[in-house]
Every structure is written in structure tokens, then in C-alpha cells.
């Protein structure tokens, strides 16, 4: 599947502020970046740095006044369906060093608060089926409600309120998985066929020696997810982190599929 991605971010900064922008498509084996372009107005010098775990790229800048960031990309996805039901959960003592931090609680994923609940609600199976049961529970018990949460909302808040948006669903699934001894990280993504179009948050879990995508919302096709960044929670994957204040003027995300015509 080949996708065309376009993002337009417009803000106004009344005072100068440092900004960390994370909107560029990550180059990974199952998503080949054909080409991309990032154009930013209203900022000082740009400095690119690697994303978390070396996945993706972030860009530092100093913004003031009217700010606009336009990003476009063309990407080829080659992600075959994978069933994780029978993939084994790796014992904690056998996890590689780079994966261990994704077992720990983080700012938005208070995994330690869910250990008793997870043990009682999702007993038994030491396989990926346990993670899928968690995702199903979240879909069945949470309402998807835009505006129901904000930048302070944690997994515990969502568990209590039983409503939220994609990042809240992802925070809760990551918390459940970590409580069960499954490393889990948040993933920001562009998503084909997501309605309305926006940045999307999903989860990757570590099973049988690799990371596997799980979307607890099931709002977009799995094979149409284009990863941008990964991290412990929304802190690490935010598309725009502002060290100061800014006024949102306009924001848009577009993901279109390029259908190849069959030869006549």
C-alpha cells in the first residue's frame, strides 16, 4: 500500500519558546519512505535529533510570532497480517536491556496501580492472547469521546472515567500490559482511513523477541498505520512539545491511498 501524507500546523507564539517537533515518518523495514519534505516558517535555526530507541527524527527550533510547519511524505507499506495470539510472553529475566524500561510505570501509564486488576481480570495464558483480551476489554468498557481528556489525564483517570481518545486507550493498554509483565510502548502514527483524520496513538508490545502493533481503538486498518515515533507514553511521542505557550490557529492531517491502476 502506498500512501501520501500531508500535515499543516499553524500556531502563534506571543513570546519566544523552544519547540520539539515530531512529525516525520520513521524509516523502518515495513514502511519504506519514498520521499518527504518538511518546511517550517517563523522559527530560528533547526537541529535534528534521533527519536526514542533511534526510531524517527525530532527537530528542535526556537519559535516566535506566526509559526507554520508543513510536512509531506510518500511511503510504501509492506506489513503482512500477523496473529499474536500464540506468541509467547518473554519472561522478565530474559528481556534485552533496551526493552526493560517499557515494563516500568511512567507519567501517564501507572502500571503498578493495575497489577491486582490485571491478574484477576486477565488470568492464565502466557501468550499474546492475553494482550488481545486486554485490548478487547478496553474497547468494550471505554467510550471514545473527543474532548473527554486533556494533557493531564493518566491511565488511572481513564480507567475511572471510562472515556477518552486514542492516546487514553493506548495509555490504558500499555499500563495493563506492563502490569502483566509485557513490555509496551506508545506509538504515534499517521493512519489511513482514520475518521476524522488526525495523529493517531497505538501500542507496540514485545512478544517472542520483537515488537507488534496493537490498536485498542480499532479505528484504522492495521496495515495502514505509518509509525512516526515511539516512547514510554504521550510525553515521548507528542507531535509538538512546546516549552512555553502558543495559540493554535489551524491544524490538519491528511493520509491518502494511491491506488495503482491495473494494466488493461
PDB file of N, CA, C and O in Angstrom, residues 136-161:
ATOM      1  N   UNK A 136      -9.506  -5.844  23.935  1.00  0.00           N
ATOM      2  CA  UNK A 136     -10.950  -6.040  23.783  1.00  0.00           C
ATOM      3  C   UNK A 136     -11.705  -5.477  24.980  1.00  0.00           C
ATOM      4  O   UNK A 136     -12.741  -4.818  24.825  1.00  0.00           O
ATOM      5  N   UNK A 137     -11.184  -5.699  26.186  1.00  0.00           N
ATOM      6  CA  UNK A 137     -11.828  -5.161  27.387  1.00  0.00           C
ATOM      7  C   UNK A 137     -11.909  -3.645  27.306  1.00  0.00           C
ATOM      8  O   UNK A 137     -12.941  -3.041  27.633  1.00  0.00           O
ATOM      9  N   UNK A 138     -10.834  -3.004  26.866  1.00  0.00           N
ATOM     10  CA  UNK A 138     -10.803  -1.546  26.766  1.00  0.00           C
ATOM     11  C   UNK A 138     -11.850  -1.052  25.776  1.00  0.00           C
ATOM     12  O   UNK A 138     -12.588  -0.097  26.047  1.00  0.00           O
ATOM     13  N   UNK A 139     -11.943  -1.694  24.616  1.00  0.00           N
ATOM     14  CA  UNK A 139     -12.940  -1.278  23.623  1.00  0.00           C
ATOM     15  C   UNK A 139     -14.355  -1.435  24.153  1.00  0.00           C
ATOM     16  O   UNK A 139     -15.231  -0.616  23.848  1.00  0.00           O
ATOM     17  N   UNK A 140     -14.578  -2.474  24.940  1.00  0.00           N
ATOM     18  CA  UNK A 140     -15.934  -2.747  25.423  1.00  0.00           C
ATOM     19  C   UNK A 140     -16.321  -1.903  26.627  1.00  0.00           C
ATOM     20  O   UNK A 140     -17.517  -1.707  26.886  1.00  0.00           O
ATOM     21  N   UNK A 141     -15.348  -1.394  27.360  1.00  0.00           N
ATOM     22  CA  UNK A 141     -15.650  -0.673  28.595  1.00  0.00           C
ATOM     23  C   UNK A 141     -15.380   0.826  28.536  1.00  0.00           C
ATOM     24  O   UNK A 141     -15.763   1.555  29.465  1.00  0.00           O
ATOM     25  N   UNK A 142     -14.726   1.299  27.458  1.00  0.00           N
ATOM     26  CA  UNK A 142     -14.451   2.715  27.319  1.00  0.00           C
ATOM     27  C   UNK A 142     -15.242   3.302  26.155  1.00  0.00           C
ATOM     28  O   UNK A 142     -15.426   2.641  25.132  1.00  0.00           O
ATOM     29  N   UNK A 143     -15.713   4.523  26.338  1.00  0.00           N
ATOM     30  CA  UNK A 143     -16.356   5.264  25.254  1.00  0.00           C
ATOM     31  C   UNK A 143     -15.328   6.198  24.628  1.00  0.00           C
ATOM     32  O   UNK A 143     -14.572   6.870  25.337  1.00  0.00           O
ATOM     33  N   UNK A 144     -15.307   6.221  23.289  1.00  0.00           N
ATOM     34  CA  UNK A 144     -14.406   7.134  22.586  1.00  0.00           C
ATOM     35  C   UNK A 144     -15.086   8.497  22.545  1.00  0.00           C
ATOM     36  O   UNK A 144     -16.086   8.683  21.852  1.00  0.00           O
ATOM     37  N   UNK A 145     -14.538   9.453  23.305  1.00  0.00           N
ATOM     38  CA  UNK A 145     -15.177  10.762  23.458  1.00  0.00           C
ATOM     39  C   UNK A 145     -14.163  11.888  23.273  1.00  0.00           C
ATOM     40  O   UNK A 145     -13.430  12.222  24.213  1.00  0.00           O
ATOM     41  N   UNK A 146     -14.086  12.486  22.082  1.00  0.00           N
ATOM     42  CA  UNK A 146     -13.191  13.628  21.884  1.00  0.00           C
ATOM     43  C   UNK A 146     -13.495  14.727  22.892  1.00  0.00           C
ATOM     44  O   UNK A 146     -14.662  15.049  23.149  1.00  0.00           O
ATOM     45  N   UNK A 147     -12.460  15.278  23.490  1.00  0.00           N
ATOM     46  CA  UNK A 147     -12.631  16.338  24.473  1.00  0.00           C
ATOM     47  C   UNK A 147     -12.816  15.846  25.900  1.00  0.00           C
ATOM     48  O   UNK A 147     -12.898  16.649  26.830  1.00  0.00           O
ATOM     49  N   UNK A 148     -12.871  14.518  26.081  1.00  0.00           N
ATOM     50  CA  UNK A 148     -13.104  13.973  27.424  1.00  0.00           C
ATOM     51  C   UNK A 148     -11.856  13.969  28.287  1.00  0.00           C
ATOM     52  O   UNK A 148     -11.939  13.738  29.489  1.00  0.00           O
ATOM     53  N   UNK A 149     -10.687  14.196  27.670  1.00  0.00           N
ATOM     54  CA  UNK A 149      -9.439  14.171  28.429  1.00  0.00           C
ATOM     55  C   UNK A 149      -8.568  15.341  27.996  1.00  0.00           C
ATOM     56  O   UNK A 149      -8.855  16.024  27.013  1.00  0.00           O
ATOM     57  N   UNK A 150      -7.486  15.569  28.748  1.00  0.00           N
ATOM     58  CA  UNK A 150      -6.555  16.639  28.388  1.00  0.00           C
ATOM     59  C   UNK A 150      -5.132  16.176  28.658  1.00  0.00           C
ATOM     60  O   UNK A 150      -4.889  14.988  28.906  1.00  0.00           O
ATOM     61  N   UNK A 151      -4.193  17.099  28.624  1.00  0.00           N
ATOM     62  CA  UNK A 151      -2.780  16.758  28.749  1.00  0.00           C
ATOM     63  C   UNK A 151      -2.411  16.218  30.119  1.00  0.00           C
ATOM     64  O   UNK A 151      -1.316  15.679  30.305  1.00  0.00           O
ATOM     65  N   UNK A 152      -3.306  16.328  31.092  1.00  0.00           N
ATOM     66  CA  UNK A 152      -3.028  15.828  32.444  1.00  0.00           C
ATOM     67  C   UNK A 152      -3.626  14.443  32.691  1.00  0.00           C
ATOM     68  O   UNK A 152      -3.329  13.818  33.705  1.00  0.00           O
ATOM     69  N   UNK A 153      -4.456  13.949  31.791  1.00  0.00           N
ATOM     70  CA  UNK A 153      -5.189  12.707  32.001  1.00  0.00           C
ATOM     71  C   UNK A 153      -4.272  11.492  31.922  1.00  0.00           C
ATOM     72  O   UNK A 153      -3.568  11.299  30.933  1.00  0.00           O
ATOM     73  N   UNK A 154      -4.297  10.658  32.957  1.00  0.00           N
ATOM     74  CA  UNK A 154      -3.463   9.457  33.005  1.00  0.00           C
ATOM     75  C   UNK A 154      -4.319   8.207  32.794  1.00  0.00           C
ATOM     76  O   UNK A 154      -5.551   8.275  32.728  1.00  0.00           O
ATOM     77  N   UNK A 155      -3.658   7.066  32.746  1.00  0.00           N
ATOM     78  CA  UNK A 155      -4.369   5.803  32.576  1.00  0.00           C
ATOM     79  C   UNK A 155      -5.347   5.553  33.723  1.00  0.00           C
ATOM     80  O   UNK A 155      -6.453   5.047  33.508  1.00  0.00           O
ATOM     81  N   UNK A 156      -4.952   5.893  34.943  1.00  0.00           N
ATOM     82  CA  UNK A 156      -5.854   5.716  36.088  1.00  0.00           C
ATOM     83  C   UNK A 156      -7.091   6.596  35.932  1.00  0.00           C
ATOM     84  O   UNK A 156      -8.219   6.157  36.199  1.00  0.00           O
ATOM     85  N   UNK A 157      -6.908   7.842  35.486  1.00  0.00           N
ATOM     86  CA  UNK A 157      -8.050   8.733  35.256  1.00  0.00           C
ATOM     87  C   UNK A 157      -9.014   8.129  34.239  1.00  0.00           C
ATOM     88  O   UNK A 157     -10.234   8.175  34.401  1.00  0.00           O
ATOM     89  N   UNK A 158      -8.459   7.565  33.178  1.00  0.00           N
ATOM     90  CA  UNK A 158      -9.279   6.983  32.116  1.00  0.00           C
ATOM     91  C   UNK A 158     -10.011   5.747  32.624  1.00  0.00           C
ATOM     92  O   UNK A 158     -11.184   5.522  32.294  1.00  0.00           O
ATOM     93  N   UNK A 159      -9.329   4.938  33.419  1.00  0.00           N
ATOM     94  CA  UNK A 159      -9.942   3.737  33.983  1.00  0.00           C
ATOM     95  C   UNK A 159     -11.160   4.103  34.833  1.00  0.00           C
ATOM     96  O   UNK A 159     -12.175   3.400  34.827  1.00  0.00           O
ATOM     97  N   UNK A 160     -11.067   5.211  35.535  1.00  0.00           N
ATOM     98  CA  UNK A 160     -12.163   5.660  36.404  1.00  0.00           C
ATOM     99  C   UNK A 160     -13.292   6.282  35.576  1.00  0.00           C
ATOM    100  O   UNK A 160     -14.468   5.973  35.780  1.00  0.00           O
ATOM    101  N   UNK A 161     -12.941   7.150  34.632  1.00  0.00           N
ATOM    102  CA  UNK A 161     -13.965   7.862  33.856  1.00  0.00           C
ATOM    103  C   UNK A 161     -14.591   7.012  32.759  1.00  0.00           C
ATOM    104  O   UNK A 161     -15.699   7.277  32.308  1.00  0.00           O
TER     105      UNK A 161
END
